[in-house]
Amino acid sequence: METIHLPEEFQKIALKARAAGKKIALVPTMGNLHDGHASLIDIARKNADLVAVSVFVNPTQFAPNEDYDKYPRTLKADEKLCAEHGADIVFAPAPDAIYAKDASTFVVENACSQGLCGRYRPTHFRGVCTVVNLLFNLAQPNVAVFGQKDAQQVAVLKRMVRDLHIPVEIIVAPIVREGDGLALSSRNKYLSARERAVAPQICAGLNAVKCAVSEGVVDVAKARKIFEEALHANPLFETQYFECVDATTMSQLSEIVPRETLVAVAVFMTETRTRLIDNIRV
Ligand code: PAF
């Protein structure tokens, strides 16, 4: 496995591999890799001859008040995990190698990105679409693997690929959870001990909603109440949003449609202001 820092070198290797008939898989990440990312690399390995993992904390998807500066950067450990899971290339560029100082071109998706996280992070998906499009141009992948934990990101990127006729198949990997249900996330590292102890209640709340839907509940307000009850009015939780959306378009539903609805939440843990997202298909 080799680590490449320069975009032009990465693109050259990718173009050569494609010309030689090799199938390329790209796993875009922001590093600080955990078992969730490992599962994406494993899927990539099964689907391609050459597996590239990009490790890049993308500045354009963070708003000025967000955690860009403190986002954990752990390249050595990331390289180890990538090697253990059979990646061929780690692409770890510097921000100024990716974006020219006067970069003025962005990719904007205007439907799936509007609700949920997009409502609270209005420039986030513009940054994600731009960097993923840019990474596709460098990596020349046949397939790219993303995690279902970022369900809205998946919907937005699928729409981008469809709308722009980008010849990349998007593979979606299931959410990987800790034994107690907490969805794996690089941001879990920010949690205080007290927050970490109760954070699995978010997953428990989503499961309770799924259970209620299977028993006939279709009312969104009722579903929200069931979710909030699972958080036990604990002041360590502050729900930013609880929404029932169409699982493909992410548009808000006034009533749950069994099997077609995604229940998505964003919750602040109030001690450290860590924002956790999670979702479940009901
Ligand atoms: O999901 C992420 O880690 C990021 O949003 C991505 C897709 C790597 C783009 O920076």
PDB file of C-alpha atoms and ligand atoms in Angstrom:
ATOM      1  CA  MET A   1       0.000   0.000   0.000  1.00  0.00           C
ATOM      2  CA  GLU A   2       1.257   3.486  -0.747  1.00  0.00           C
ATOM      3  CA  THR A   3       0.264   6.920   0.468  1.00  0.00           C
ATOM      4  CA  ILE A   4      -0.003   9.614  -2.169  1.00  0.00           C
ATOM      5  CA  HIS A   5      -0.208  13.305  -1.313  1.00  0.00           C
ATOM      6  CA  LEU A   6      -0.268  14.944  -4.738  1.00  0.00           C
ATOM      7  CA  PRO A   7      -3.550  15.055  -6.700  1.00  0.00           C
ATOM      8  CA  GLU A   8      -1.816  14.868 -10.092  1.00  0.00           C
ATOM      9  CA  GLU A   9       0.146  11.776  -9.062  1.00  0.00           C
ATOM     10  CA  PHE A  10      -3.022  10.083  -7.783  1.00  0.00           C
ATOM     11  CA  GLN A  11      -4.889  10.898 -11.002  1.00  0.00           C
ATOM     12  CA  LYS A  12      -2.024   9.585 -13.146  1.00  0.00           C
ATOM     13  CA  ILE A  13      -2.035   6.223 -11.317  1.00  0.00           C
ATOM     14  CA  ALA A  14      -5.827   6.026 -11.584  1.00  0.00           C
ATOM     15  CA  LEU A  15      -5.882   6.805 -15.320  1.00  0.00           C
ATOM     16  CA  LYS A  16      -3.175   4.192 -15.909  1.00  0.00           C
ATOM     17  CA  ALA A  17      -5.112   1.583 -13.920  1.00  0.00           C
ATOM     18  CA  ARG A  18      -8.316   2.314 -15.837  1.00  0.00           C
ATOM     19  CA  ALA A  19      -6.437   2.130 -19.169  1.00  0.00           C
ATOM     20  CA  ALA A  20      -5.160  -1.286 -18.078  1.00  0.00           C
ATOM     21  CA  GLY A  21      -8.772  -2.398 -17.579  1.00  0.00           C
ATOM     22  CA  LYS A  22      -8.676  -2.376 -13.787  1.00  0.00           C
ATOM     23  CA  LYS A  23     -11.788  -1.700 -11.745  1.00  0.00           C
ATOM     24  CA  ILE A  24     -11.245   1.068  -9.190  1.00  0.00           C
ATOM     25  CA  ALA A  25     -13.128   1.562  -5.919  1.00  0.00           C
ATOM     26  CA  LEU A  26     -12.906   4.803  -3.981  1.00  0.00           C
ATOM     27  CA  VAL A  27     -13.734   5.142  -0.284  1.00  0.00           C
ATOM     28  CA  PRO A  28     -13.902   8.879   0.474  1.00  0.00           C
ATOM     29  CA  THR A  29     -13.237   9.646   4.140  1.00  0.00           C
ATOM     30  CA  MET A  30     -12.144  12.473   6.393  1.00  0.00           C
ATOM     31  CA  GLY A  31      -9.812  10.117   8.259  1.00  0.00           C
ATOM     32  CA  ASN A  32      -9.781   9.189  11.937  1.00  0.00           C
ATOM     33  CA  LEU A  33     -10.898   5.833  10.647  1.00  0.00           C
ATOM     34  CA  HIS A  34     -12.896   3.356  12.732  1.00  0.00           C
ATOM     35  CA  ASP A  35     -14.643   0.030  12.172  1.00  0.00           C
ATOM     36  CA  GLY A  36     -17.386   1.771  10.176  1.00  0.00           C
ATOM     37  CA  HIS A  37     -14.796   2.938   7.640  1.00  0.00           C
ATOM     38  CA  ALA A  38     -13.160  -0.503   7.746  1.00  0.00           C
ATOM     39  CA  SER A  39     -16.463  -2.021   6.628  1.00  0.00           C
ATOM     40  CA  LEU A  40     -16.525   0.392   3.658  1.00  0.00           C
ATOM     41  CA  ILE A  41     -12.981  -0.631   2.670  1.00  0.00           C
ATOM     42  CA  ASP A  42     -13.918  -4.327   2.958  1.00  0.00           C
ATOM     43  CA  ILE A  43     -16.849  -3.755   0.586  1.00  0.00           C
ATOM     44  CA  ALA A  44     -14.611  -1.798  -1.795  1.00  0.00           C
ATOM     45  CA  ARG A  45     -12.068  -4.646  -1.739  1.00  0.00           C
ATOM     46  CA  LYS A  46     -14.758  -7.132  -2.821  1.00  0.00           C
ATOM     47  CA  ASN A  47     -15.833  -4.878  -5.685  1.00  0.00           C
ATOM     48  CA  ALA A  48     -12.614  -3.734  -7.340  1.00  0.00           C
ATOM     49  CA  ASP A  49      -9.059  -4.516  -8.408  1.00  0.00           C
ATOM     50  CA  LEU A  50      -7.675  -1.294  -6.975  1.00  0.00           C
ATOM     51  CA  VAL A  51      -8.958   0.226  -3.737  1.00  0.00           C
ATOM     52  CA  ALA A  52      -8.182   3.858  -2.923  1.00  0.00           C
ATOM     53  CA  VAL A  53      -9.114   5.500   0.382  1.00  0.00           C
ATOM     54  CA  SER A  54      -9.042   9.284   0.460  1.00  0.00           C
ATOM     55  CA  VAL A  55      -8.256  10.881   3.808  1.00  0.00           C
ATOM     56  CA  PHE A  56      -9.071  14.562   3.607  1.00  0.00           C
ATOM     57  CA  VAL A  57     -10.748  16.835   6.140  1.00  0.00           C
ATOM     58  CA  ASN A  58     -12.624  18.884   3.598  1.00  0.00           C
ATOM     59  CA  PRO A  59     -12.734  22.560   4.639  1.00  0.00           C
ATOM     60  CA  THR A  60     -15.588  23.491   2.302  1.00  0.00           C
ATOM     61  CA  GLN A  61     -18.123  21.304   4.107  1.00  0.00           C
ATOM     62  CA  PHE A  62     -17.554  22.969   7.486  1.00  0.00           C
ATOM     63  CA  ALA A  63     -19.163  26.286   8.420  1.00  0.00           C
ATOM     64  CA  PRO A  64     -16.913  28.818  10.217  1.00  0.00           C
ATOM     65  CA  ASN A  65     -18.463  27.931  13.626  1.00  0.00           C
ATOM     66  CA  GLU A  66     -17.976  24.166  13.186  1.00  0.00           C
ATOM     67  CA  ASP A  67     -15.223  21.732  14.193  1.00  0.00           C
ATOM     68  CA  TYR A  68     -12.875  21.896  11.173  1.00  0.00           C
ATOM     69  CA  ASP A  69      -9.828  22.849  13.262  1.00  0.00           C
ATOM     70  CA  LYS A  70     -10.390  20.322  16.004  1.00  0.00           C
ATOM     71  CA  TYR A  71     -11.498  17.459  13.722  1.00  0.00           C
ATOM     72  CA  PRO A  72      -9.138  14.564  14.646  1.00  0.00           C
ATOM     73  CA  ARG A  73      -6.279  14.026  12.174  1.00  0.00           C
ATOM     74  CA  THR A  74      -4.658  10.613  12.646  1.00  0.00           C
ATOM     75  CA  LEU A  75      -2.988   9.724   9.337  1.00  0.00           C
ATOM     76  CA  LYS A  76      -0.530   7.127  10.716  1.00  0.00           C
ATOM     77  CA  ALA A  77      -3.305   5.117  12.399  1.00  0.00           C
ATOM     78  CA  ASP A  78      -5.493   5.554   9.303  1.00  0.00           C
ATOM     79  CA  GLU A  79      -2.755   4.144   7.063  1.00  0.00           C
ATOM     80  CA  LYS A  80      -2.456   1.124   9.358  1.00  0.00           C
ATOM     81  CA  LEU A  81      -6.201   0.415   9.232  1.00  0.00           C
ATOM     82  CA  CYS A  82      -6.244   0.836   5.433  1.00  0.00           C
ATOM     83  CA  ALA A  83      -3.321  -1.573   5.021  1.00  0.00           C
ATOM     84  CA  GLU A  84      -4.964  -4.124   7.335  1.00  0.00           C
ATOM     85  CA  HIS A  85      -8.113  -4.014   5.222  1.00  0.00           C
ATOM     86  CA  GLY A  86      -6.322  -4.423   1.921  1.00  0.00           C
ATOM     87  CA  ALA A  87      -6.438  -0.912   0.478  1.00  0.00           C
ATOM     88  CA  ASP A  88      -3.900  -0.247  -2.276  1.00  0.00           C
ATOM     89  CA  ILE A  89      -3.689   3.530  -2.016  1.00  0.00           C
ATOM     90  CA  VAL A  90      -4.265   6.135   0.671  1.00  0.00           C
ATOM     91  CA  PHE A  91      -4.737   9.561  -0.880  1.00  0.00           C
ATOM     92  CA  ALA A  92      -3.985  12.203   1.748  1.00  0.00           C
ATOM     93  CA  PRO A  93      -3.660  15.619   0.111  1.00  0.00           C
ATOM     94  CA  ALA A  94      -3.036  18.981   1.752  1.00  0.00           C
ATOM     95  CA  PRO A  95      -5.995  21.402   1.522  1.00  0.00           C
ATOM     96  CA  ASP A  96      -4.116  23.821  -0.727  1.00  0.00           C
ATOM     97  CA  ALA A  97      -3.293  20.989  -3.143  1.00  0.00           C
ATOM     98  CA  ILE A  98      -7.024  20.362  -3.542  1.00  0.00           C
ATOM     99  CA  TYR A  99      -8.385  23.894  -3.631  1.00  0.00           C
ATOM    100  CA  ALA A 100      -6.692  26.769  -5.444  1.00  0.00           C
ATOM    101  CA  LYS A 101      -6.634  29.962  -3.370  1.00  0.00           C
ATOM    102  CA  ASP A 102      -9.135  31.509  -5.767  1.00  0.00           C
ATOM    103  CA  ALA A 103     -11.237  28.355  -6.361  1.00  0.00           C
ATOM    104  CA  SER A 104     -14.670  29.509  -7.478  1.00  0.00           C
ATOM    105  CA  THR A 105     -16.390  26.373  -8.779  1.00  0.00           C
ATOM    106  CA  PHE A 106     -18.858  24.443  -6.645  1.00  0.00           C
ATOM    107  CA  VAL A 107     -21.328  21.612  -7.205  1.00  0.00           C
ATOM    108  CA  VAL A 108     -24.761  22.285  -5.725  1.00  0.00           C
ATOM    109  CA  GLU A 109     -27.592  19.773  -5.330  1.00  0.00           C
ATOM    110  CA  ASN A 110     -30.835  21.572  -4.704  1.00  0.00           C
ATOM    111  CA  ALA A 111     -33.466  19.078  -3.539  1.00  0.00           C
ATOM    112  CA  CYS A 112     -32.275  16.197  -1.349  1.00  0.00           C
ATOM    113  CA  SER A 113     -29.898  18.552   0.471  1.00  0.00           C
ATOM    114  CA  GLN A 114     -32.536  21.059   1.620  1.00  0.00           C
ATOM    115  CA  GLY A 115     -34.019  19.459   4.752  1.00  0.00           C
ATOM    116  CA  LEU A 116     -32.547  17.586   7.718  1.00  0.00           C
ATOM    117  CA  CYS A 117     -28.853  18.526   8.174  1.00  0.00           C
ATOM    118  CA  GLY A 118     -29.040  20.884   5.189  1.00  0.00           C
ATOM    119  CA  ARG A 119     -31.462  23.141   7.057  1.00  0.00           C
ATOM    120  CA  TYR A 120     -28.948  23.660   9.860  1.00  0.00           C
ATOM    121  CA  ARG A 121     -25.752  23.392   7.791  1.00  0.00           C
ATOM    122  CA  PRO A 122     -26.724  25.299   4.625  1.00  0.00           C
ATOM    123  CA  THR A 123     -23.320  25.083   2.886  1.00  0.00           C
ATOM    124  CA  HIS A 124     -22.425  21.567   4.036  1.00  0.00           C
ATOM    125  CA  PHE A 125     -23.689  19.548   1.072  1.00  0.00           C
ATOM    126  CA  ARG A 126     -22.276  22.036  -1.411  1.00  0.00           C
ATOM    127  CA  GLY A 127     -18.877  21.253   0.112  1.00  0.00           C
ATOM    128  CA  VAL A 128     -19.537  17.498   0.088  1.00  0.00           C
ATOM    129  CA  CYS A 129     -20.738  17.450  -3.557  1.00  0.00           C
ATOM    130  CA  THR A 130     -17.804  19.585  -4.667  1.00  0.00           C
ATOM    131  CA  VAL A 131     -15.139  17.492  -2.971  1.00  0.00           C
ATOM    132  CA  VAL A 132     -16.676  14.151  -3.948  1.00  0.00           C
ATOM    133  CA  ASN A 133     -16.976  15.264  -7.563  1.00  0.00           C
ATOM    134  CA  LEU A 134     -13.367  16.424  -7.427  1.00  0.00           C
ATOM    135  CA  LEU A 135     -12.242  13.121  -5.850  1.00  0.00           C
ATOM    136  CA  PHE A 136     -14.104  11.222  -8.583  1.00  0.00           C
ATOM    137  CA  ASN A 137     -12.165  13.209 -11.184  1.00  0.00           C
ATOM    138  CA  LEU A 138      -8.895  12.257  -9.510  1.00  0.00           C
ATOM    139  CA  ALA A 139      -9.630   8.623  -8.615  1.00  0.00           C
ATOM    140  CA  GLN A 140     -11.574   7.712 -11.789  1.00  0.00           C
ATOM    141  CA  PRO A 141     -13.538   5.140  -9.760  1.00  0.00           C
ATOM    142  CA  ASN A 142     -15.992   2.600 -11.124  1.00  0.00           C
ATOM    143  CA  VAL A 143     -17.544   2.361  -7.673  1.00  0.00           C
ATOM    144  CA  ALA A 144     -17.549   4.509  -4.542  1.00  0.00           C
ATOM    145  CA  VAL A 145     -18.594   3.297  -1.099  1.00  0.00           C
ATOM    146  CA  PHE A 146     -20.413   5.444   1.483  1.00  0.00           C
ATOM    147  CA  GLY A 147     -22.037   4.650   4.826  1.00  0.00           C
ATOM    148  CA  GLN A 148     -25.774   4.702   5.488  1.00  0.00           C
ATOM    149  CA  LYS A 149     -25.139   6.589   8.736  1.00  0.00           C
ATOM    150  CA  ASP A 150     -24.885   9.693   6.537  1.00  0.00           C
ATOM    151  CA  ALA A 151     -28.156   8.823   4.813  1.00  0.00           C
ATOM    152  CA  GLN A 152     -28.776  12.336   3.512  1.00  0.00           C
ATOM    153  CA  GLN A 153     -25.243  12.516   2.111  1.00  0.00           C
ATOM    154  CA  VAL A 154     -25.919   9.253   0.248  1.00  0.00           C
ATOM    155  CA  ALA A 155     -29.193  10.610  -1.180  1.00  0.00           C
ATOM    156  CA  VAL A 156     -27.541  13.860  -2.267  1.00  0.00           C
ATOM    157  CA  LEU A 157     -24.579  12.100  -3.882  1.00  0.00           C
ATOM    158  CA  LYS A 158     -26.807   9.577  -5.673  1.00  0.00           C
ATOM    159  CA  ARG A 159     -28.787  12.501  -7.056  1.00  0.00           C
ATOM    160  CA  MET A 160     -25.591  14.289  -8.112  1.00  0.00           C
ATOM    161  CA  VAL A 161     -24.311  11.171  -9.892  1.00  0.00           C
ATOM    162  CA  ARG A 162     -27.656  10.734 -11.648  1.00  0.00           C
ATOM    163  CA  ASP A 163     -28.082  14.371 -12.640  1.00  0.00           C
ATOM    164  CA  LEU A 164     -24.526  14.843 -13.890  1.00  0.00           C
ATOM    165  CA  HIS A 165     -24.304  11.396 -15.569  1.00  0.00           C
ATOM    166  CA  ILE A 166     -21.209  10.559 -13.566  1.00  0.00           C
ATOM    167  CA  PRO A 167     -20.193   6.969 -14.420  1.00  0.00           C
ATOM    168  CA  VAL A 168     -19.723   5.819 -10.817  1.00  0.00           C
ATOM    169  CA  GLU A 169     -21.793   3.224  -9.004  1.00  0.00           C
ATOM    170  CA  ILE A 170     -22.568   4.251  -5.422  1.00  0.00           C
ATOM    171  CA  ILE A 171     -22.517   1.375  -2.953  1.00  0.00           C
ATOM    172  CA  VAL A 172     -24.134   2.013   0.427  1.00  0.00           C
ATOM    173  CA  ALA A 173     -22.857   0.145   3.480  1.00  0.00           C
ATOM    174  CA  PRO A 174     -25.024  -0.506   6.560  1.00  0.00           C
ATOM    175  CA  ILE A 175     -24.490   1.491   9.750  1.00  0.00           C
ATOM    176  CA  VAL A 176     -21.893  -0.061  12.065  1.00  0.00           C
ATOM    177  CA  ARG A 177     -22.738   0.265  15.756  1.00  0.00           C
ATOM    178  CA  GLU A 178     -21.008  -0.246  19.079  1.00  0.00           C
ATOM    179  CA  GLY A 179     -22.286  -3.221  21.104  1.00  0.00           C
ATOM    180  CA  ASP A 180     -24.639  -0.858  22.975  1.00  0.00           C
ATOM    181  CA  GLY A 181     -26.111   0.547  19.759  1.00  0.00           C
ATOM    182  CA  LEU A 182     -24.262   3.858  19.393  1.00  0.00           C
ATOM    183  CA  ALA A 183     -23.558   4.443  15.711  1.00  0.00           C
ATOM    184  CA  LEU A 184     -19.815   4.645  15.049  1.00  0.00           C
ATOM    185  CA  SER A 185     -18.622   8.161  14.296  1.00  0.00           C
ATOM    186  CA  SER A 186     -15.307   9.986  14.514  1.00  0.00           C
ATOM    187  CA  ARG A 187     -17.146  12.578  16.615  1.00  0.00           C
ATOM    188  CA  ASN A 188     -17.899  10.002  19.365  1.00  0.00           C
ATOM    189  CA  LYS A 189     -14.371  10.812  20.570  1.00  0.00           C
ATOM    190  CA  TYR A 190     -15.587  14.256  21.658  1.00  0.00           C
ATOM    191  CA  LEU A 191     -18.133  12.785  24.119  1.00  0.00           C
ATOM    192  CA  SER A 192     -17.670  13.116  27.875  1.00  0.00           C
ATOM    193  CA  ALA A 193     -17.955   9.923  29.939  1.00  0.00           C
ATOM    194  CA  ARG A 194     -21.462  10.913  31.055  1.00  0.00           C
ATOM    195  CA  GLU A 195     -22.555  11.616  27.482  1.00  0.00           C
ATOM    196  CA  ARG A 196     -21.014   8.398  26.159  1.00  0.00           C
ATOM    197  CA  ALA A 197     -22.900   6.410  28.795  1.00  0.00           C
ATOM    198  CA  VAL A 198     -26.314   7.683  27.677  1.00  0.00           C
ATOM    199  CA  ALA A 199     -25.691   8.218  23.939  1.00  0.00           C
ATOM    200  CA  PRO A 200     -26.983   4.706  22.990  1.00  0.00           C
ATOM    201  CA  GLN A 201     -30.461   5.947  23.969  1.00  0.00           C
ATOM    202  CA  ILE A 202     -30.559   7.672  20.574  1.00  0.00           C
ATOM    203  CA  CYS A 203     -30.417   4.302  18.839  1.00  0.00           C
ATOM    204  CA  ALA A 204     -32.848   2.850  21.399  1.00  0.00           C
ATOM    205  CA  GLY A 205     -35.277   5.681  20.582  1.00  0.00           C
ATOM    206  CA  LEU A 206     -35.070   4.978  16.857  1.00  0.00           C
ATOM    207  CA  ASN A 207     -35.649   1.281  17.472  1.00  0.00           C
ATOM    208  CA  ALA A 208     -38.680   2.119  19.609  1.00  0.00           C
ATOM    209  CA  VAL A 209     -40.076   4.175  16.715  1.00  0.00           C
ATOM    210  CA  LYS A 210     -39.455   1.320  14.272  1.00  0.00           C
ATOM    211  CA  CYS A 211     -41.253  -1.042  16.623  1.00  0.00           C
ATOM    212  CA  ALA A 212     -44.213   1.351  16.947  1.00  0.00           C
ATOM    213  CA  VAL A 213     -44.450   1.714  13.153  1.00  0.00           C
ATOM    214  CA  SER A 214     -44.506  -2.065  12.771  1.00  0.00           C
ATOM    215  CA  GLU A 215     -47.456  -2.002  15.180  1.00  0.00           C
ATOM    216  CA  GLY A 216     -49.319   0.523  13.049  1.00  0.00           C
ATOM    217  CA  VAL A 217     -48.165   3.983  14.163  1.00  0.00           C
ATOM    218  CA  VAL A 218     -47.991   6.366  11.175  1.00  0.00           C
ATOM    219  CA  ASP A 219     -48.402   9.678  12.971  1.00  0.00           C
ATOM    220  CA  VAL A 220     -45.152  11.696  12.939  1.00  0.00           C
ATOM    221  CA  ALA A 221     -45.926  13.586  16.183  1.00  0.00           C
ATOM    222  CA  LYS A 222     -46.565  10.287  17.958  1.00  0.00           C
ATOM    223  CA  ALA A 223     -43.323   8.857  16.578  1.00  0.00           C
ATOM    224  CA  ARG A 224     -41.433  11.942  17.774  1.00  0.00           C
ATOM    225  CA  LYS A 225     -42.938  11.521  21.267  1.00  0.00           C
ATOM    226  CA  ILE A 226     -41.810   7.879  21.357  1.00  0.00           C
ATOM    227  CA  PHE A 227     -38.276   8.966  20.389  1.00  0.00           C
ATOM    228  CA  GLU A 228     -38.165  11.761  22.976  1.00  0.00           C
ATOM    229  CA  GLU A 229     -39.442   9.382  25.691  1.00  0.00           C
ATOM    230  CA  ALA A 230     -36.463   7.105  25.028  1.00  0.00           C
ATOM    231  CA  LEU A 231     -34.175  10.053  25.841  1.00  0.00           C
ATOM    232  CA  HIS A 232     -35.889  10.218  29.264  1.00  0.00           C
ATOM    233  CA  ALA A 233     -35.989  14.053  29.270  1.00  0.00           C
ATOM    234  CA  ASN A 234     -32.281  13.821  30.094  1.00  0.00           C
ATOM    235  CA  PRO A 235     -30.751  17.324  29.911  1.00  0.00           C
ATOM    236  CA  LEU A 236     -27.635  15.788  28.285  1.00  0.00           C
ATOM    237  CA  PHE A 237     -29.721  15.507  25.086  1.00  0.00           C
ATOM    238  CA  GLU A 238     -30.973  18.366  22.930  1.00  0.00           C
ATOM    239  CA  THR A 239     -32.731  17.161  19.801  1.00  0.00           C
ATOM    240  CA  GLN A 240     -31.907  19.399  16.842  1.00  0.00           C
ATOM    241  CA  TYR A 241     -34.309  17.551  14.562  1.00  0.00           C
ATOM    242  CA  PHE A 242     -36.448  14.435  14.433  1.00  0.00           C
ATOM    243  CA  GLU A 243     -37.874  13.921  10.981  1.00  0.00           C
ATOM    244  CA  CYS A 244     -39.666  11.283   8.982  1.00  0.00           C
ATOM    245  CA  VAL A 245     -38.593  11.580   5.356  1.00  0.00           C
ATOM    246  CA  ASP A 246     -38.914   9.739   2.078  1.00  0.00           C
ATOM    247  CA  ALA A 247     -35.956   7.334   2.118  1.00  0.00           C
ATOM    248  CA  THR A 248     -34.900   8.257  -1.436  1.00  0.00           C
ATOM    249  CA  THR A 249     -35.605  11.975  -1.800  1.00  0.00           C
ATOM    250  CA  MET A 250     -35.266  13.003   1.864  1.00  0.00           C
ATOM    251  CA  SER A 251     -38.440  15.081   1.520  1.00  0.00           C
ATOM    252  CA  GLN A 252     -40.403  15.533   4.720  1.00  0.00           C
ATOM    253  CA  LEU A 253     -43.459  13.291   5.160  1.00  0.00           C
ATOM    254  CA  SER A 254     -46.599  14.329   6.973  1.00  0.00           C
ATOM    255  CA  GLU A 255     -47.364  10.671   7.670  1.00  0.00           C
ATOM    256  CA  ILE A 256     -45.072   7.639   7.932  1.00  0.00           C
ATOM    257  CA  VAL A 257     -45.250   5.347   4.915  1.00  0.00           C
ATOM    258  CA  PRO A 258     -44.137   1.922   6.162  1.00  0.00           C
ATOM    259  CA  ARG A 259     -41.030   0.577   4.362  1.00  0.00           C
ATOM    260  CA  GLU A 260     -40.463   3.839   2.466  1.00  0.00           C
ATOM    261  CA  THR A 261     -39.724   6.102   5.397  1.00  0.00           C
ATOM    262  CA  LEU A 262     -36.420   7.011   6.954  1.00  0.00           C
ATOM    263  CA  VAL A 263     -36.508   8.352  10.479  1.00  0.00           C
ATOM    264  CA  ALA A 264     -33.520  10.658  10.881  1.00  0.00           C
ATOM    265  CA  VAL A 265     -32.323  12.531  13.944  1.00  0.00           C
ATOM    266  CA  ALA A 266     -29.609  14.965  14.954  1.00  0.00           C
ATOM    267  CA  VAL A 267     -29.010  15.334  18.668  1.00  0.00           C
ATOM    268  CA  PHE A 268     -26.644  17.645  20.524  1.00  0.00           C
ATOM    269  CA  MET A 269     -24.962  16.224  23.606  1.00  0.00           C
ATOM    270  CA  THR A 270     -25.147  19.298  25.759  1.00  0.00           C
ATOM    271  CA  GLU A 271     -22.024  18.900  27.915  1.00  0.00           C
ATOM    272  CA  THR A 272     -19.577  18.980  24.974  1.00  0.00           C
ATOM    273  CA  ARG A 273     -21.980  20.286  22.274  1.00  0.00           C
ATOM    274  CA  THR A 274     -21.152  17.205  20.204  1.00  0.00           C
ATOM    275  CA  ARG A 275     -23.700  16.723  17.455  1.00  0.00           C
ATOM    276  CA  LEU A 276     -24.636  13.103  16.720  1.00  0.00           C
ATOM    277  CA  ILE A 277     -26.733  11.925  13.792  1.00  0.00           C
ATOM    278  CA  ASP A 278     -28.446   8.582  13.360  1.00  0.00           C
ATOM    279  CA  ASN A 279     -31.256   7.096  11.309  1.00  0.00           C
ATOM    280  CA  ILE A 280     -33.375   4.029  10.790  1.00  0.00           C
ATOM    281  CA  ARG A 281     -35.507   2.747   7.950  1.00  0.00           C
ATOM    282  CA  VAL A 282     -39.013   1.964   9.235  1.00  0.00           C
TER     283      VAL A 282
HETATM  284  O1  PAF B   1     -18.624  11.317   4.926  1.00  0.00           O
HETATM  285  C1  PAF B   1     -17.551  11.939   4.970  1.00  0.00           C
HETATM  286  O2  PAF B   1     -16.632  11.579   5.702  1.00  0.00           O
HETATM  287  C2  PAF B   1     -17.368  13.171   4.101  1.00  0.00           C
HETATM  288  O3  PAF B   1     -18.526  13.921   4.028  1.00  0.00           O
HETATM  289  C3  PAF B   1     -16.831  12.839   2.685  1.00  0.00           C
HETATM  290  C4  PAF B   1     -17.821  12.007   1.893  1.00  0.00           C
HETATM  291  C5  PAF B   1     -15.515  12.082   2.814  1.00  0.00           C
HETATM  292  C6  PAF B   1     -16.580  14.124   1.927  1.00  0.00           C
HETATM  293  O4  PAF B   1     -15.627  14.928   2.550  1.00  0.00           O
END
